[in-house]
Coordinates of C-alpha atoms and ligand atoms in Angstrom, one line a residue:
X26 CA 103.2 244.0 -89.0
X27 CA 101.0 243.0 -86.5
X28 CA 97.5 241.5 -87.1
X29 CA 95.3 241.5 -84.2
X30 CA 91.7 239.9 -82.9
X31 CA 89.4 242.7 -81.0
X32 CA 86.1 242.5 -79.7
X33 CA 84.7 246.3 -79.6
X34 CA 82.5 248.9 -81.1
X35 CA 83.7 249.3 -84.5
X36 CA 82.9 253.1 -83.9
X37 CA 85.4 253.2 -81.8
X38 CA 87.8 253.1 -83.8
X39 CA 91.7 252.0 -83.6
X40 CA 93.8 255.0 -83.1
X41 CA 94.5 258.1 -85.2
X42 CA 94.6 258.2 -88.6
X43 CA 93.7 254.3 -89.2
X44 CA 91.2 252.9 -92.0
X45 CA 87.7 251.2 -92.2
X46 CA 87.6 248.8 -94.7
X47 CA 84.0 248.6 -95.1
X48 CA 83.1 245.3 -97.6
X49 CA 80.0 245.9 -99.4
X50 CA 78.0 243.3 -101.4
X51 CA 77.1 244.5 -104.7
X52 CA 73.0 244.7 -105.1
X53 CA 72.8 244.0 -101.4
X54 CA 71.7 247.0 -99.1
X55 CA 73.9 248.0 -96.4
X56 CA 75.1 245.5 -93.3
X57 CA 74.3 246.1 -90.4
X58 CA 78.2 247.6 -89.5
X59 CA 77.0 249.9 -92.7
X60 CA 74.3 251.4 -91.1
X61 CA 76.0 252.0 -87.7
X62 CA 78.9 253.7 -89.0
X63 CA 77.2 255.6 -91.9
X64 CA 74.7 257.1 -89.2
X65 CA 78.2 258.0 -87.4
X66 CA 79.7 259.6 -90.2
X67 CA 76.4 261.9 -91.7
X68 CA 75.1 259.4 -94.0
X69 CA 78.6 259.7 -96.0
X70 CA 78.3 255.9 -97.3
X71 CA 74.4 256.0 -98.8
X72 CA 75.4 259.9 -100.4
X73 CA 78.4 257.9 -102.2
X74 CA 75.8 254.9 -102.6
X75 CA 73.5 257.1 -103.9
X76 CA 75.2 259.4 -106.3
X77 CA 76.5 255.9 -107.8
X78 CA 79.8 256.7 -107.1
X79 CA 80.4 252.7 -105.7
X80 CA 78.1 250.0 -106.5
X81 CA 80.3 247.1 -104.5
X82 CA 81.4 245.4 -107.8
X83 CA 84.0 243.0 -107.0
X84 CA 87.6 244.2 -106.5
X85 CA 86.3 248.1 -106.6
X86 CA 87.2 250.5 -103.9
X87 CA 86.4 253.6 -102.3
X88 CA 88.2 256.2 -99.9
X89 CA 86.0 258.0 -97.9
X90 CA 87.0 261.1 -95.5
X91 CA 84.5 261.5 -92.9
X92 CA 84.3 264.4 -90.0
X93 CA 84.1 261.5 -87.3
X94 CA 87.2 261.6 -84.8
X95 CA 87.5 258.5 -84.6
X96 CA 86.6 256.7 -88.5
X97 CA 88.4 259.2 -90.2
X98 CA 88.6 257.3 -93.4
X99 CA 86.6 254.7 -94.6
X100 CA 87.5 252.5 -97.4
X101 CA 84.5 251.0 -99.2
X102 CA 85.6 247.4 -100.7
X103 CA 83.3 245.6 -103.6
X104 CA 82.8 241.8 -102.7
X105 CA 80.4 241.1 -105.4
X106 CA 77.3 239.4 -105.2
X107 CA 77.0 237.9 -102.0
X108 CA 75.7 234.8 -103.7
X109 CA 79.2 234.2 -105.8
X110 CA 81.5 235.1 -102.7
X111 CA 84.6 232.6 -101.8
X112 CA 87.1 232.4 -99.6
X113 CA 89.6 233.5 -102.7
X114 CA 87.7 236.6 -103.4
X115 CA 88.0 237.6 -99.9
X116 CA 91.7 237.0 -100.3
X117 CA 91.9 238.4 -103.0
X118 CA 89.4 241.7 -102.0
X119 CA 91.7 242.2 -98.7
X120 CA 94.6 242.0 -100.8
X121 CA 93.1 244.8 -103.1
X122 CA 92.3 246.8 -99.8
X123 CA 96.1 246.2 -98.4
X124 CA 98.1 247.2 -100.9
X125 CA 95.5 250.7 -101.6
X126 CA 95.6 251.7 -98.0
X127 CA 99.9 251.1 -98.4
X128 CA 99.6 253.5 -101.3
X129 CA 97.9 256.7 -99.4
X130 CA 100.5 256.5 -97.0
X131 CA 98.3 255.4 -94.4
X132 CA 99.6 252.3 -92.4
X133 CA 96.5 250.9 -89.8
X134 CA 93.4 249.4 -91.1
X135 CA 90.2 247.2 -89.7
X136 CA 87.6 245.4 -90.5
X137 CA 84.7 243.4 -89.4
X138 CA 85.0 240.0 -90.9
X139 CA 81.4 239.2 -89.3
X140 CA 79.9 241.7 -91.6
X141 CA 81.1 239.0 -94.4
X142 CA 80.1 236.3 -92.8
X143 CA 76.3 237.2 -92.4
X144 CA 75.6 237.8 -96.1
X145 CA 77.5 233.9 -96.8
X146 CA 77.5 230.4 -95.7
X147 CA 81.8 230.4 -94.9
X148 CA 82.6 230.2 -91.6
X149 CA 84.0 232.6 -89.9
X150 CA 87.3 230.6 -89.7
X151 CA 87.4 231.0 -92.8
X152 CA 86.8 234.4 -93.8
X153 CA 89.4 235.0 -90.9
X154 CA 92.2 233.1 -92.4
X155 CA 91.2 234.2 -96.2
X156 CA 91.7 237.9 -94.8
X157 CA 94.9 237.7 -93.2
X158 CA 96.4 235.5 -96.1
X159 CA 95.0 238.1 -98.7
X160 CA 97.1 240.9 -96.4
X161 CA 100.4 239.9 -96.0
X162 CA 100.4 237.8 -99.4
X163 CA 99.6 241.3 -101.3
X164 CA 102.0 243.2 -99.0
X165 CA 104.6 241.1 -99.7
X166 CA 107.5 243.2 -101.4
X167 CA 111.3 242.1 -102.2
X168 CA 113.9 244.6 -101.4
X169 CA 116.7 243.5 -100.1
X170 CA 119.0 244.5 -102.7
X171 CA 117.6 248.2 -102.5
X172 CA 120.6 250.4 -101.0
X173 CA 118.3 253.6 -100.7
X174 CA 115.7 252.2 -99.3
X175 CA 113.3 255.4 -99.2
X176 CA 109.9 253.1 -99.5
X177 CA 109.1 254.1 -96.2
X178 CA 105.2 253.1 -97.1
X179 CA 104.0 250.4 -94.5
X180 CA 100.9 248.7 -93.2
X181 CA 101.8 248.6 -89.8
X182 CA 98.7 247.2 -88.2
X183 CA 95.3 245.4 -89.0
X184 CA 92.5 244.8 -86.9
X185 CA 90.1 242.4 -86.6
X186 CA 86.7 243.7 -85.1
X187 CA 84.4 240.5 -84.2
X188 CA 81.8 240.3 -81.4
X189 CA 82.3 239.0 -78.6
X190 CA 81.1 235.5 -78.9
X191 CA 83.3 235.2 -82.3
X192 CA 86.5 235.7 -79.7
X193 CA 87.4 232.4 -79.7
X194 CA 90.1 229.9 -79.7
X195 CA 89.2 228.9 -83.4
X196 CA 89.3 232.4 -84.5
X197 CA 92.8 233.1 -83.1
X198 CA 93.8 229.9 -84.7
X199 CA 92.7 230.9 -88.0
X200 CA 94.6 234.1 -88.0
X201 CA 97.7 232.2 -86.8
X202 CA 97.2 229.7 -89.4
X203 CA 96.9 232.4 -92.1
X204 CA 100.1 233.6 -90.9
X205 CA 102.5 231.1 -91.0
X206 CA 101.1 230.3 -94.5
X207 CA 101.2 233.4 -95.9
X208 CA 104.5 233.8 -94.5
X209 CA 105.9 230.6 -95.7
X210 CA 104.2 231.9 -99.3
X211 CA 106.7 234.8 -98.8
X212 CA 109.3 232.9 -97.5
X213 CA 109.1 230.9 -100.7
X214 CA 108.6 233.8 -103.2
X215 CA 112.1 235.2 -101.5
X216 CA 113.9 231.8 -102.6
X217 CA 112.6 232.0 -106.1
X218 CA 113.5 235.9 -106.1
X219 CA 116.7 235.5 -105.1
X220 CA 119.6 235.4 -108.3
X221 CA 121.3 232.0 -109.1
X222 CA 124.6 233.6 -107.4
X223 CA 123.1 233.6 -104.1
X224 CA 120.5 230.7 -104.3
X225 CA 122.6 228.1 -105.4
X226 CA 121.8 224.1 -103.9
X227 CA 124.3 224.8 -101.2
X228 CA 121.9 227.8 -100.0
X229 CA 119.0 225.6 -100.4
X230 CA 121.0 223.4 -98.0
X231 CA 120.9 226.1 -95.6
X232 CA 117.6 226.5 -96.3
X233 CA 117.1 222.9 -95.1
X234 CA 119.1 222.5 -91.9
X235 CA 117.7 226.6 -91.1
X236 CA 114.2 224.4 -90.4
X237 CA 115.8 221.5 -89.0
X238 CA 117.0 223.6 -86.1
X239 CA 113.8 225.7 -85.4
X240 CA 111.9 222.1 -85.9
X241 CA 113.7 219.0 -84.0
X242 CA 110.9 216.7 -86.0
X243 CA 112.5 217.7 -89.0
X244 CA 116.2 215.8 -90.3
X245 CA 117.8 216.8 -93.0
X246 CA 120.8 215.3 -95.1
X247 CA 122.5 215.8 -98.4
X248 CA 124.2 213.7 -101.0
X249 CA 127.4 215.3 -102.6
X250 CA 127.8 215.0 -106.0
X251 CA 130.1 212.0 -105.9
X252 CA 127.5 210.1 -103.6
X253 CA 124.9 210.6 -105.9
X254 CA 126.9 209.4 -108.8
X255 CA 128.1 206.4 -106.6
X256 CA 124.3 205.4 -105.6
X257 CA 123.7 205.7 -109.4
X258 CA 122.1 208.8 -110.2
X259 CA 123.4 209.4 -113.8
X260 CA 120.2 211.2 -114.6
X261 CA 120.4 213.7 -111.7
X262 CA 124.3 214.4 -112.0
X263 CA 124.5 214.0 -115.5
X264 CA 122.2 217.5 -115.6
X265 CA 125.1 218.8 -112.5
X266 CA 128.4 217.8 -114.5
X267 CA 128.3 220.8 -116.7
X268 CA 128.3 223.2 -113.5
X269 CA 131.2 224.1 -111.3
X270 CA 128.6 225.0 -108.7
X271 CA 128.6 221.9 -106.3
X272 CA 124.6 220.1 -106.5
X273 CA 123.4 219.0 -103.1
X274 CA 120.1 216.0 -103.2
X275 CA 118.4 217.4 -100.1
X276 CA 116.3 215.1 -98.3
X277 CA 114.2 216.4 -95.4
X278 CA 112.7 214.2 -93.1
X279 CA 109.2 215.3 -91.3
X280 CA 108.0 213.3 -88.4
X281 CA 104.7 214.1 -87.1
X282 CA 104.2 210.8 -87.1
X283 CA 105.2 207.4 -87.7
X284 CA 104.1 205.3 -90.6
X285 CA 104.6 205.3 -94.3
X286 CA 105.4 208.8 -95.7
X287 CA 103.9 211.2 -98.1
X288 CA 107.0 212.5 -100.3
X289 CA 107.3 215.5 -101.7
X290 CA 109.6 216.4 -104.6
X291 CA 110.3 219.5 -105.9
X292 CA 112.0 220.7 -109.0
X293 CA 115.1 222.2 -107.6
X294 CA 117.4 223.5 -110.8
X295 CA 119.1 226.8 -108.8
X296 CA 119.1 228.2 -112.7
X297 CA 118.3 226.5 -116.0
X298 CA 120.4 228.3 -119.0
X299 CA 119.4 225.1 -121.0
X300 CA 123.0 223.7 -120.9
X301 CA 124.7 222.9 -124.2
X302 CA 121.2 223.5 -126.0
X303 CA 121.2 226.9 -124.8
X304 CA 118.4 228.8 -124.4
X305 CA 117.8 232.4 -126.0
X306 CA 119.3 235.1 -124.0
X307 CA 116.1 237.3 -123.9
X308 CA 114.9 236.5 -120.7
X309 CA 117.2 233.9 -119.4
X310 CA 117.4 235.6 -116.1
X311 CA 113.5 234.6 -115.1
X312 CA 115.5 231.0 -115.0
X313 CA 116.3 231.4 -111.2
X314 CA 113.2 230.6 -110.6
X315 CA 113.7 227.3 -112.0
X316 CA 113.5 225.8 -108.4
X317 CA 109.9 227.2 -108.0
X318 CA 109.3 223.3 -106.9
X319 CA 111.8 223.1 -104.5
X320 CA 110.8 226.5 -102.8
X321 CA 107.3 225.1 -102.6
X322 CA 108.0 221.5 -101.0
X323 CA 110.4 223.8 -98.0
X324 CA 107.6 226.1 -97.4
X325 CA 104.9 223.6 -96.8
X326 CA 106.9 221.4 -94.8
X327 CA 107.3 224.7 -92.7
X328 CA 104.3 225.1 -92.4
X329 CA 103.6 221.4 -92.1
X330 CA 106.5 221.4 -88.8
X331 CA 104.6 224.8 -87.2
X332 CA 101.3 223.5 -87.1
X333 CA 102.5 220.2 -85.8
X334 CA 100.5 217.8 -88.3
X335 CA 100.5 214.4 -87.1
X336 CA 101.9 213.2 -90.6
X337 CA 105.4 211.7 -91.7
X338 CA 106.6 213.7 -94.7
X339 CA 110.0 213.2 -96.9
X340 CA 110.9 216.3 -99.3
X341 CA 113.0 215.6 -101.4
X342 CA 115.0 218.4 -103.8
X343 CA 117.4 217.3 -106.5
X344 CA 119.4 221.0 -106.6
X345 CA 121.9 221.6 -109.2
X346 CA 121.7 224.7 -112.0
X347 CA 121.8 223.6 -116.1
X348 CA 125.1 225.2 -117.2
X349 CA 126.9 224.5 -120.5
X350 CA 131.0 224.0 -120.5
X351 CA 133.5 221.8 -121.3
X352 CA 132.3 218.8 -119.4
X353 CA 128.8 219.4 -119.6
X354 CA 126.5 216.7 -121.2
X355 CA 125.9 216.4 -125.0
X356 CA 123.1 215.9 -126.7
X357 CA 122.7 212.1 -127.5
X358 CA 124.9 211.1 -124.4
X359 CA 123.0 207.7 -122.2
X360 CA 122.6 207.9 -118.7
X361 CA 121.6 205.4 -116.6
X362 CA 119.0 206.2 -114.1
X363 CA 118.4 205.8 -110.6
X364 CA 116.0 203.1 -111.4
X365 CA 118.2 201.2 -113.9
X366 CA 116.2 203.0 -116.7
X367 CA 118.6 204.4 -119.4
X368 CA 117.6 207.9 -120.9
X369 CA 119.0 209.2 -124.2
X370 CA 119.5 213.0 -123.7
X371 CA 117.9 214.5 -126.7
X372 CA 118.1 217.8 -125.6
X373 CA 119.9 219.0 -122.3
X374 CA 117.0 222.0 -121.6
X375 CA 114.8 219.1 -120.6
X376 CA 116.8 218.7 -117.9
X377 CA 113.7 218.9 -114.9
X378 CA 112.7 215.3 -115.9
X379 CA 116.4 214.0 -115.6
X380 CA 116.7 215.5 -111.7
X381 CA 113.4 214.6 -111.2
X382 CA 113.4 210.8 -112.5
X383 CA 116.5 209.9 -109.7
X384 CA 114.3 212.0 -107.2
X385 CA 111.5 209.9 -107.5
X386 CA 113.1 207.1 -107.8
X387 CA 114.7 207.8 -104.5
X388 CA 111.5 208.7 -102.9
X389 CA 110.4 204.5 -103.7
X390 CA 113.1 204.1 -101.0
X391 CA 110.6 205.6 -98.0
X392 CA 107.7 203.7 -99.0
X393 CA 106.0 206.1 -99.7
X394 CA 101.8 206.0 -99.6
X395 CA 101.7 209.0 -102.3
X396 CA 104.3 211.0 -104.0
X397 CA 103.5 214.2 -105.3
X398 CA 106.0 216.2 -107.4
X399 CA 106.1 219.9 -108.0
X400 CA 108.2 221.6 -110.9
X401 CA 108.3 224.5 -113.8
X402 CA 109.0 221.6 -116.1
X403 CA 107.4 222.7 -119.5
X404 CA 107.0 225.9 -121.2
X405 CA 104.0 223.8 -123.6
X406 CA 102.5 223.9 -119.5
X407 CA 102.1 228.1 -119.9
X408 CA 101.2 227.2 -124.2
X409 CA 98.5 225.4 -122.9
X410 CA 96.8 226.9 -119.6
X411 CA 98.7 230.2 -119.5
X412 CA 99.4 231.8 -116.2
X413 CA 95.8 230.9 -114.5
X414 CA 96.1 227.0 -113.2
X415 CA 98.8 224.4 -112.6
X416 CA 98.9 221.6 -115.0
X417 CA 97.9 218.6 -112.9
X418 CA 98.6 215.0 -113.8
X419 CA 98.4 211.4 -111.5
X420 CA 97.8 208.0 -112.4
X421 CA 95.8 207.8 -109.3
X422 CA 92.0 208.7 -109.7
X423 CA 91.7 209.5 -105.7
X424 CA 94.9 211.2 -105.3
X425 CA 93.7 213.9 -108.2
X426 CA 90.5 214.1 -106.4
X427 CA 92.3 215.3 -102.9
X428 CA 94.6 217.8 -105.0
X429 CA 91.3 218.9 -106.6
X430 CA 89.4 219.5 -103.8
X431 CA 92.7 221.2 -101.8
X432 CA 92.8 223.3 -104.8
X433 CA 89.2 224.7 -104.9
X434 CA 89.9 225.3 -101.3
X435 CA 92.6 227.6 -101.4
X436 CA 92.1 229.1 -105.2
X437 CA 95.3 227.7 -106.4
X438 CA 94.0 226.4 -109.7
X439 CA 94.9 222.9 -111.0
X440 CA 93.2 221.9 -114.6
X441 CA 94.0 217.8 -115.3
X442 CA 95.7 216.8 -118.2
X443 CA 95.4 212.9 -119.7
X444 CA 98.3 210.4 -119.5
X445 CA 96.8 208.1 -122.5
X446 CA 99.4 205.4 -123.5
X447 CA 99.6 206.5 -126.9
X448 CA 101.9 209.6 -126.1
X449 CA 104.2 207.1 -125.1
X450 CA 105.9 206.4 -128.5
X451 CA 107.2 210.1 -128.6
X452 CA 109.4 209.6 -125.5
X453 CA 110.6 205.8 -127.0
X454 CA 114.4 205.9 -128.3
X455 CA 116.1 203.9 -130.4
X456 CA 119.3 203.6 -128.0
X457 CA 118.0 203.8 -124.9
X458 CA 114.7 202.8 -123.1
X459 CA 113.5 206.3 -123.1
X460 CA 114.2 210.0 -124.9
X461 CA 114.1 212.8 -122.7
X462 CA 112.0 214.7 -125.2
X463 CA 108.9 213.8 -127.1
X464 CA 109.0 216.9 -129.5
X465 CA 106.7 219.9 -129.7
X466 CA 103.1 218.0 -129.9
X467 CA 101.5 218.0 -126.2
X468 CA 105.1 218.7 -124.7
X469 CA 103.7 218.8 -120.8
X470 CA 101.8 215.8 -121.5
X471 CA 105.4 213.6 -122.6
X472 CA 107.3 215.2 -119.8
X473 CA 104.5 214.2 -117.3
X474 CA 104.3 210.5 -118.7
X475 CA 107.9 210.8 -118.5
X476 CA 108.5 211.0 -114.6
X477 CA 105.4 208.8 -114.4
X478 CA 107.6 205.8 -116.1
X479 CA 109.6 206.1 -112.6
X480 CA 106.6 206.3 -109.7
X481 CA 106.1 202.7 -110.5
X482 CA 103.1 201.4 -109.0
X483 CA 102.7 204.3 -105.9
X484 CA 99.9 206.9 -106.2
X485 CA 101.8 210.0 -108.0
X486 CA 100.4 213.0 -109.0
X487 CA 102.7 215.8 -111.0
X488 CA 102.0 219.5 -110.6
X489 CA 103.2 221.3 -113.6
X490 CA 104.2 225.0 -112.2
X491 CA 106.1 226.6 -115.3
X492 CA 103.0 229.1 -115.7
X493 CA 102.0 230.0 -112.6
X494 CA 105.3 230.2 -110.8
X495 CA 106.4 234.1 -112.1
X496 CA 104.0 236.9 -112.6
X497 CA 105.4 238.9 -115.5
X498 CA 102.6 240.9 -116.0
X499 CA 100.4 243.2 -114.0
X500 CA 100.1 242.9 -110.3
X501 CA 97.7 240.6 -109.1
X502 CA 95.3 241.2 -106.1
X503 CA 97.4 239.0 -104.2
X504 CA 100.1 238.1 -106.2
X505 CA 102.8 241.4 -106.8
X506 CA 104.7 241.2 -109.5
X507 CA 107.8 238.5 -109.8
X508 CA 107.7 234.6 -107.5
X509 CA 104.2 234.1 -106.7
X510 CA 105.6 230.9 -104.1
X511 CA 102.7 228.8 -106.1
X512 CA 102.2 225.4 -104.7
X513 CA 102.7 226.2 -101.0
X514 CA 99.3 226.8 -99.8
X515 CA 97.6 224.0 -101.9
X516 CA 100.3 221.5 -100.7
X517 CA 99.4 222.9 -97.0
X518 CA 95.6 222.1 -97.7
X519 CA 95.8 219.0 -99.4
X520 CA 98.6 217.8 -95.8
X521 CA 96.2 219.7 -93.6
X522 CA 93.2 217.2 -95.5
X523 CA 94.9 214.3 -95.2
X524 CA 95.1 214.3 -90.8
X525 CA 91.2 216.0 -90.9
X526 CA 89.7 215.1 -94.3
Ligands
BES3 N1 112.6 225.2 -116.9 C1 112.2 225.0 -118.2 C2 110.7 225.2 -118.4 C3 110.2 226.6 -118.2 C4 110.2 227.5 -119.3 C5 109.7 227.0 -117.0 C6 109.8 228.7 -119.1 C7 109.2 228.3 -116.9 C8 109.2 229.2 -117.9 C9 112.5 223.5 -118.6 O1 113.6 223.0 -118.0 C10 112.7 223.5 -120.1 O2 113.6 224.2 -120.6 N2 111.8 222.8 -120.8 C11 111.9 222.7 -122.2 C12 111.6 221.3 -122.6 C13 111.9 221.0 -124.0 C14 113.3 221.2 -124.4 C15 111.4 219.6 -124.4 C16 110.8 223.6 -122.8 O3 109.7 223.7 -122.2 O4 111.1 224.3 -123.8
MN4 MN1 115.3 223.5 -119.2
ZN5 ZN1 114.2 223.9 -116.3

């Protein structure tokens, strides 16, 4: 699909048979665009105005046929009250227009994000990047295990109509920008989508190494199983000694710059059957998406490497799958942890924390200025915030405040959870220094002070992903059914922050 930047008469139109999307603010009066084309087309928009047939409520939408050679159809979009706009509802409202426009068959749209912009105070940047994200985010389809593929239904070009002074280098930036997130989004989404016997941690190795060659900032390497267990992982291959599927610690090394890094870790278990304490099978197969984590941390670093950012980043994913057999690990076996720390396995389906304990432990060995994990640890994370916000723990006031504020900038909700000191006596074993579970009461909260027992004294901040990872349900405006490749653009935004804060 090609997305492209024009500076022309909107009533000029693109070529036959392409759309109009025409946003309209509800309670507003028509924008100037409004007026021009509706005087074009016989007054077609105030009749449907009129005759109450649209009102511009948020997410609501309108296909208008017009006798005008050149704006054949004419898609009214609802934006809401001006007043409430953001940058997500645009996303979300050119999502909505995307994925209708797919539907009729029809495969050209444009729009004039300038229109937007003069009813609110975001720039046009902004709007720009918002738009193009919303388009290919909602576009986004999986079907590469479709033989007859018939779905012949595709959006083949979008245009963006701006004047001419809105032609500029910071516009064309935004759309690229928008781009290689969305498509790192989608790139992530396919990782998660993909089935355990394809995505296993050597694939996430060729993951790696497939953006060390397109990036020559970027090094990656990869401890084998018996490396790991010589360094002293017992944690992280204690959770891989039940699989035959070989686990692979990926570390990638970003450059941008010199200087202590930021590390990344992501939750990277290829598929989580729960091991010897098994997990019902009803559905067991959404577990490929156990490496949600790990799909995030590769995607912003892609995106990280493509824009250049003048930042040194180390991502780090601990990939095995949770398999029970033979020589898989029993409940109430030790390990000894990276960090010396013994664990008593209480249950082997809290196996996240285990890979995730060595991987930050391992992190401590960059020096890192901030570590910030991401993983579909708990399902008490989707008990207690459902599928609308991560679960977002740090013991670092400022480092919450720049996930925060990266969040409300790109709509990927994070709600903060407490790490009080009393939780701590439901992880405490009687063998061992720790438990790897703290029973059912606040079960995301334990897990979180869990991994936070191995950040030591480094700024840390966990993202709990387990809800948001998977849509289940409906289709979202920009979020299709199936991976939603969460944690992507907020990790972007809150990298992108920390070179222009
Ligand atoms: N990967 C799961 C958590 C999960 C569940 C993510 C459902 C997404 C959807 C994790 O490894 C797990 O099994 N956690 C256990 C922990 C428990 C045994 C303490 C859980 O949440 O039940
Ligand atoms: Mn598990
Ligand atoms: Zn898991």
């Amino acid at each position: 699909m090609e997305i492209k930047v024009k500076s022309q008469s909107l009533l000029k139109g693109i070529g036959p048979g392409a759309v109009l999307v025409l946003g309209h603010f509800e309670g507003d009066g028509l924008s100037a665009e409004g007026v021009q084309v509706d005087k074009a087309c016989d007054g077609i928009i105030r009749k449907t105005l009129d005759a109450n047939l649209f009102s511009g409520k948020f997410l609501t939408h309108t296909l208008l046929q017009t006798n005008h050679a050149s704006l054949p159809h004419i898609l009214l979009l609802g934006l809401g009250p001006a007043r409430e706009i953001t940058p997500n509802k645009i996303r979300q409202a050119l999502g909505i227009a995307a994925t209708t426009i797919r539907e009729t068959g029809l495969s050209r749209f444009f729009i004039a994000p300038h229109a937007v912009r003069l009813a609110t105070r975001i720039s046009i940047s902004d709007i720009v990047q918002a738009m193009v994200e919303g388009v290919l985010l909602a576009l986004y389809q999986f079907n590469l295990y479709k033989t007859d593929r018939k779905e012949t239904k595709e959006i083949k070009e979008v245009c963006l109509i701006v004047p001419p002074k809105d032609k500029t280098a910071g516009v064309e930036r935004a759309v690229l920008q928008g781009e290689q997130i969305a498509n790192a989004v989608n790139m992530a989404r396919d990782l998660c989508t993909l089935p355990a016997n394809v995505l296993t941690p050597t694939r996430l190795v060729e993951e790696a190494n497939r953006l060390a060659d397109a990036h020559p900032a970027i090094r990656v390497s990869v401890l084998e199983r018996a490396e790991a267990q010589q360094l002293g992982m017992g944690a992280f291959v204690g959770v891989a000694q039940g699989s035959n599927e070989p686990p692979k610690f990926i570390v990638i090394d970003y450059q941008g710059a010199r200087g202590k890094p930021v590390a990344l870790v992501g939750k990277s278990v290829t598929f989580d059957t729960g091991g010897i304490s098994i997990k019902p099978s009803e559905n067991m197969e959404q577990m490929k998406y156990d490496m949600s984590g790990g799909a995030a941390v590769l995607g912003a670093m892609k995106v990280a490497a493509q824009m250049q950012l003048p930042l040194h980043i180390v991502g780090i994913l601990p990939a095995t799958d949770n398999m029970p057999s033979g020589h898989a690990i029993h409940p109430g076996d030790i390990v000894t942890t990276l960090s010396g720390k013994t664990v008593e396995v209480i249950n082997t389906d809290a196996e996240g924390r285990l890979c995730l304990a060595d991987a930050i432990t391992y992190a401590l060995r960059y020096k890192p200025h901030t570590i910030i994990d991401l993983a579909t640890l708990t399902g008490a994370c989707t008990v207690a915030l459902g599928h609308q916000a991560m679960a977002l723990f740090s013991n670092d006031p400022k480092l919450e405040g720049e996930i925060q504020k990266a969040s409300e900038a790109t709509g990927e909700r994070v709600w903060p959870l407490p790490l009080w000191d009393e939780y701590f006596d439901q992880i405490k074993s009687d063998v061992a220094d720790l438990k790897n579970t703290g029973g059912r009461p606040a079960g995301s909260i334990t897990a979180a002070l869990f991994l936070k027992q191995f950040a030591k004294d480094v700024a840390w901040a966990h993202l709990d992903i387990a809800g948001v990872a998977w849509n289940s349900g409906k289709p979202q405006p920009y979020n299709p059914k199936g991976s939603t490749g969460a944690g992507v653009r907020l990790l972007v935004r809150y990298l992108m922050n920390l070179v222009k804060p």
